[in-house]
Each structure stands twice: as C-alpha cells, then as structure tokens.
Coordinates of C-alpha atoms in Angstrom, one line a residue:
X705 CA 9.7 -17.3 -9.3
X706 CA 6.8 -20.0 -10.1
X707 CA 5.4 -19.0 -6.3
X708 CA 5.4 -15.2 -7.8
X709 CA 4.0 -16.1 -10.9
X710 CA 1.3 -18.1 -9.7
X711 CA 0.3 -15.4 -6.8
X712 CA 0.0 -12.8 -10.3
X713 CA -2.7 -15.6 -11.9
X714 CA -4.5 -15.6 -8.7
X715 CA -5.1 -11.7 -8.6
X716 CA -5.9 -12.1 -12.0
X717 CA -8.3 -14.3 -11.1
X718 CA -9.8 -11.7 -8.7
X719 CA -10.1 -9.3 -11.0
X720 CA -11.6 -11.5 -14.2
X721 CA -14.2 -13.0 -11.1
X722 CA -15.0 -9.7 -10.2
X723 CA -15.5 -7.8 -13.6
X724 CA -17.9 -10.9 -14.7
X725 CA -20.1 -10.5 -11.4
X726 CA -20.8 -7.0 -11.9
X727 CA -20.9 -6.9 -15.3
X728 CA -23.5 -9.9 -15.4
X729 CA -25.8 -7.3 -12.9
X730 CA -25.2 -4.6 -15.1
X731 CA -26.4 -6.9 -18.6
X732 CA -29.6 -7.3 -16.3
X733 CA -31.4 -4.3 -16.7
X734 CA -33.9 -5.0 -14.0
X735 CA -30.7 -5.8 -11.5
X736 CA -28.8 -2.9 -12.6
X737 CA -31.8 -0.6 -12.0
X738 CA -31.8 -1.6 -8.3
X739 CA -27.9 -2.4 -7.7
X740 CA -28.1 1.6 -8.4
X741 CA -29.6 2.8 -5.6
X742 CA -28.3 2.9 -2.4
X743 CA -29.4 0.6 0.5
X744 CA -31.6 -2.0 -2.6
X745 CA -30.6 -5.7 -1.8
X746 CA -28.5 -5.8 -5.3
X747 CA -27.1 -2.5 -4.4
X748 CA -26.0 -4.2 -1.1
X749 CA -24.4 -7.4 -3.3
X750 CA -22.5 -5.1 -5.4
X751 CA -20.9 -3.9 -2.5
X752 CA -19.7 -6.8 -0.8
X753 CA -18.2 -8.3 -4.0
X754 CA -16.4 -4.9 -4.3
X755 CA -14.9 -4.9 -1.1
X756 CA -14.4 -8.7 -1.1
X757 CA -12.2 -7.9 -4.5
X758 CA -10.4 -4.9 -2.7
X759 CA -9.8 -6.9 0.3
X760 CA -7.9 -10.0 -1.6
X761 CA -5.8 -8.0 -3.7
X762 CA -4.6 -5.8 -0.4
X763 CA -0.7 -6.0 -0.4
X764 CA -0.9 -5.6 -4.2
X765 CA 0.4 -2.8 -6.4
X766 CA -1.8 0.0 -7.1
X767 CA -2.4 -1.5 -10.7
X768 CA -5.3 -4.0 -10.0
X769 CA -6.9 -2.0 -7.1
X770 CA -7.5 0.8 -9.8
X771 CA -9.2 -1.5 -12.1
X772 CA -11.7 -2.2 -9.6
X773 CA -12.4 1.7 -9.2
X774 CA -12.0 2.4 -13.1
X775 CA -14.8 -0.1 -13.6
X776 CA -16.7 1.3 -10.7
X777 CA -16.1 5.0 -12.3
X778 CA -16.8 3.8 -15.9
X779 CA -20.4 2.0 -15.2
X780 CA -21.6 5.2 -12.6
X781 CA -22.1 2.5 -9.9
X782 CA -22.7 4.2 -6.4
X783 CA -20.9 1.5 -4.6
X784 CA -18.5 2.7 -2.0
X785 CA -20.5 6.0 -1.2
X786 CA -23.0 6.7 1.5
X787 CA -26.7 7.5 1.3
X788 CA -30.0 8.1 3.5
X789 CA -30.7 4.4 3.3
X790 CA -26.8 3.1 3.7
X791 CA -23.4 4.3 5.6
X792 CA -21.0 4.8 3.5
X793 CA -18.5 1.9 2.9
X794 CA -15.8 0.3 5.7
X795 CA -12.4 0.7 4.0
X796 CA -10.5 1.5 7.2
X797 CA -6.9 0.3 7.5
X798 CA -7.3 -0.5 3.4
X799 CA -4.3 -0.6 0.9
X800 CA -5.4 2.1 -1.5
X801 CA -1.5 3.4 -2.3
X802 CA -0.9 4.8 -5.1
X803 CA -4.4 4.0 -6.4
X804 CA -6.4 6.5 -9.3
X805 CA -9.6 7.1 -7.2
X806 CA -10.1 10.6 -9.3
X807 CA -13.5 11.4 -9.0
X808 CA -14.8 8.6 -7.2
X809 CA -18.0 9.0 -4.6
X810 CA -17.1 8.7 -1.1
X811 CA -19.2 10.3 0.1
X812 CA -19.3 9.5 3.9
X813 CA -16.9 6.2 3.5
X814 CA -14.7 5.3 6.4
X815 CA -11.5 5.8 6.0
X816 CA -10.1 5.7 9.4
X817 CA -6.6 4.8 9.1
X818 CA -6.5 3.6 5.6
X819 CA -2.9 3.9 3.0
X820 CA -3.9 6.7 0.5
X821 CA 0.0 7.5 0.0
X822 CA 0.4 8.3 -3.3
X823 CA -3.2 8.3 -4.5
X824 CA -5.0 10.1 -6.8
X825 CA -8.2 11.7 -5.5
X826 CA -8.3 14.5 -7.6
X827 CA -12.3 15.6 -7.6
X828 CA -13.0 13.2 -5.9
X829 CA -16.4 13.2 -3.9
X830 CA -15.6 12.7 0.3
X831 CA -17.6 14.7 1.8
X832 CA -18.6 13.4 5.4
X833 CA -16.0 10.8 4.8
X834 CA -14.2 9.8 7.8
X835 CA -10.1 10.3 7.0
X836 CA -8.8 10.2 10.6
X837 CA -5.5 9.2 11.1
X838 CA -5.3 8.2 7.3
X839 CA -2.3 8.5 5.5
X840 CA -2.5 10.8 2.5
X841 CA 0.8 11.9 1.9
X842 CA 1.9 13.0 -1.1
X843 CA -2.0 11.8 -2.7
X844 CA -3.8 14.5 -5.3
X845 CA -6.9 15.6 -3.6
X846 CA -7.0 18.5 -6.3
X847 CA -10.1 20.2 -6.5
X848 CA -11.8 17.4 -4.3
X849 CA -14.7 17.5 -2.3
X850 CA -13.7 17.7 1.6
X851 CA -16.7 19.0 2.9
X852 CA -17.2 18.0 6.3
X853 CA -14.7 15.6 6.0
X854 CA -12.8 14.4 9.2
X855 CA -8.8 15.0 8.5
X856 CA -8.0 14.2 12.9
X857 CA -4.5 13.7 12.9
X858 CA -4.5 12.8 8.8
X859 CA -0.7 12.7 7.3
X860 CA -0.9 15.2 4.0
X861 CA 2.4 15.9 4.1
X862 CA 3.1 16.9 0.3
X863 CA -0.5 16.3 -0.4
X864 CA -1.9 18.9 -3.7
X865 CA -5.0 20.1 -1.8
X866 CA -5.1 23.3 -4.4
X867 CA -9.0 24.3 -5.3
X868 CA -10.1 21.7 -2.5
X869 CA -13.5 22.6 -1.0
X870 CA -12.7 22.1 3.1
X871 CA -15.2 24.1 4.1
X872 CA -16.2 22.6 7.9
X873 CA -13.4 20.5 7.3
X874 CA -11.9 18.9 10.5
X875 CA -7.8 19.1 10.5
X876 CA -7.2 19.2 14.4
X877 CA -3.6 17.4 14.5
X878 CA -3.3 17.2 11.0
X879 CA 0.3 17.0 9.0
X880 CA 0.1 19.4 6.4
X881 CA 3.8 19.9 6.1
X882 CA 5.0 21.0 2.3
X883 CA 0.7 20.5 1.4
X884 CA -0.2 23.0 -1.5
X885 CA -3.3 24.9 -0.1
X886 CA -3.5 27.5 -3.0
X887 CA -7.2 28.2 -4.0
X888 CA -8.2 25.5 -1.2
X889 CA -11.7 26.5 0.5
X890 CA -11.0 26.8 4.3
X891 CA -13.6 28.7 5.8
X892 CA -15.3 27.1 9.4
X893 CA -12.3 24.0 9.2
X894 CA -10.7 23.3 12.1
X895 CA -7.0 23.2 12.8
X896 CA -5.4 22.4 15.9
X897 CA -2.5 24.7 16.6
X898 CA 0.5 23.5 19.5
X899 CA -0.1 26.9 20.9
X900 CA -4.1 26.4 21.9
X901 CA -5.7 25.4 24.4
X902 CA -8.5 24.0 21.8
X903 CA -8.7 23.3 18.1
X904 CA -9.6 26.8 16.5
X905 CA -11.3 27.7 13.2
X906 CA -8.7 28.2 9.9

C-alpha cells in the first residue's frame, strides 16, 4: 500500500513539474509567442516536456494523461500537431486509453500502434495522422477530422465514427465491426474487402 501510494505522489509530481514548465513559457510573453508556432526552438521544448510527461505517466489511468491534453487544449498550444516546418508528434505504441483528447490537433501525429481504446476524440483534428494498426475500439471519433488519415488495419470495433469527415481516408484491413458510420463522410476512402484482389474505394 505505501509502494502504491508513493508511485500516486510520483505522477503527481509529473503532473505539478509539468504544468509549472509550461505555464512559466506561457507567463513569458515573448516565449509563449514563439513556443506557438510550429518548428520555433521553444515550440520544440514544449514538445519534448509534453511527451517526456506522457511518457512517465504510461501505465497510468486515463485521469492524469487527460490533464496533460486539457492543459494543452485550455492554453491553444499547437504541441502534438504537425506543420510545414515540423512532423507531427511520435506517440506510436502510447497509452492514451480512455483519455479525453476531444478536439485536440493531430494533425499528422504518428499514431502507429498506439492504445486509443476507450478514448474520446470527438472533433478532434487528425488529419494526415498516421493510425495504422492503432487500437480505437470503442473510442468517440464523433464528428472528427479523418481526412487523409491512415486507418491500415486500425481496430474500431464499436468506435462512434457518426459525422466523421473520412474523405481519402485509408481503412484497408480495418475492424469496423459494430462502428456507427451514420452521417460519416466516406467518399475516395479506401476499404479493403476479403473478396478483392486490391483495396477498393468505399
């Protein structure tokens, strides 16, 4: 019990550490100016403590994890998305279960394999975002932004993709058993059926 409790301080920790970083470059109005856009060396800073945070409290409930995007969500920092200047951010293989990512910018993140069970990306922004192999089962991509996105053999088994924009949307091998669809944009996506010879348009 004192080994349990003492592993809750340290997260905690994580999360007091982390919130006082960012919040210091934010106080800076110079720094925050520049952690703002994309590819800037302060822009670059916020992004490693953000995935240095994510990456110590992996095993952890979904609780702490979604402070770390309600923050990002609550001061409008472009973080985790992608840009002309920057790729988008490396969270493949990443604990994000159960997690409130609503209308977070992904745009163009890398995903590739990550735990999105559960989570709620409800209007969120991933777009370009690489989701191959990912596991998004039961998640709440409601009215999200899948443009482009790559879904390759993606579980969204029970996943809400109602009012979803997958337009060019790759879903070649994709689970989509018991997915809602309704109002989902599907024109020029991809879907791989048992019975072709190639992956062939929705």
């Amino acid at each position: 019990r004192q080994d349990e409790i003492a592993q809750a301080n340290q997260k905690d920790a994580v999360i007091r550490e982390y919130i006082k970083e960012m919040k210091g470059m934010l106080l800076d109005k110079t720094v925050a100016k520049d952690a703002k856009q994309p590819g800037s060396e302060a822009n670059g800073v916020a992004r490693a403590l953000t995935l240095t945070a994510l990456t110590q409290l992996k095993g952890e409930g979904p609780a702490r994890r979604t402070l770390v995007f309600q923050f990002l969500r609550e001061s409008n920092f472009p973080i985790l998305a992608g840009s002309e200047k920057v790729q988008g951010a490396n969270l493949a293989g990443y604990d994000l279960s159960g997690a409130d990512l609503s209308r977070a910018n992904l745009y163009e993140a890398y995903l590739s394999g990550a735990d999105l069970s559960g989570a709620n990306l409800g209007r969120a922004n991933l777009s370009e975002a690489n989701l191959g192999r990912a596991d998004l089962s039961g998640a709440d991509l409601g009215k999200a932004n899948l443009y482009e996105v790559n879904l390759y053999e993606a579980n969204l088994s029970g996943a809400d993709l109602s009012g979803a924009d997958l337009d060019g949307a790759d879903l070649s091998g994709a689970n989509l058993g018991r997915a809602n669809l309704r109002g989902a944009d599907l024109s020029g996506c991809l879907l791989y059926t048992s019975d072709a010879a190639d992956d062939t348009p929705c």
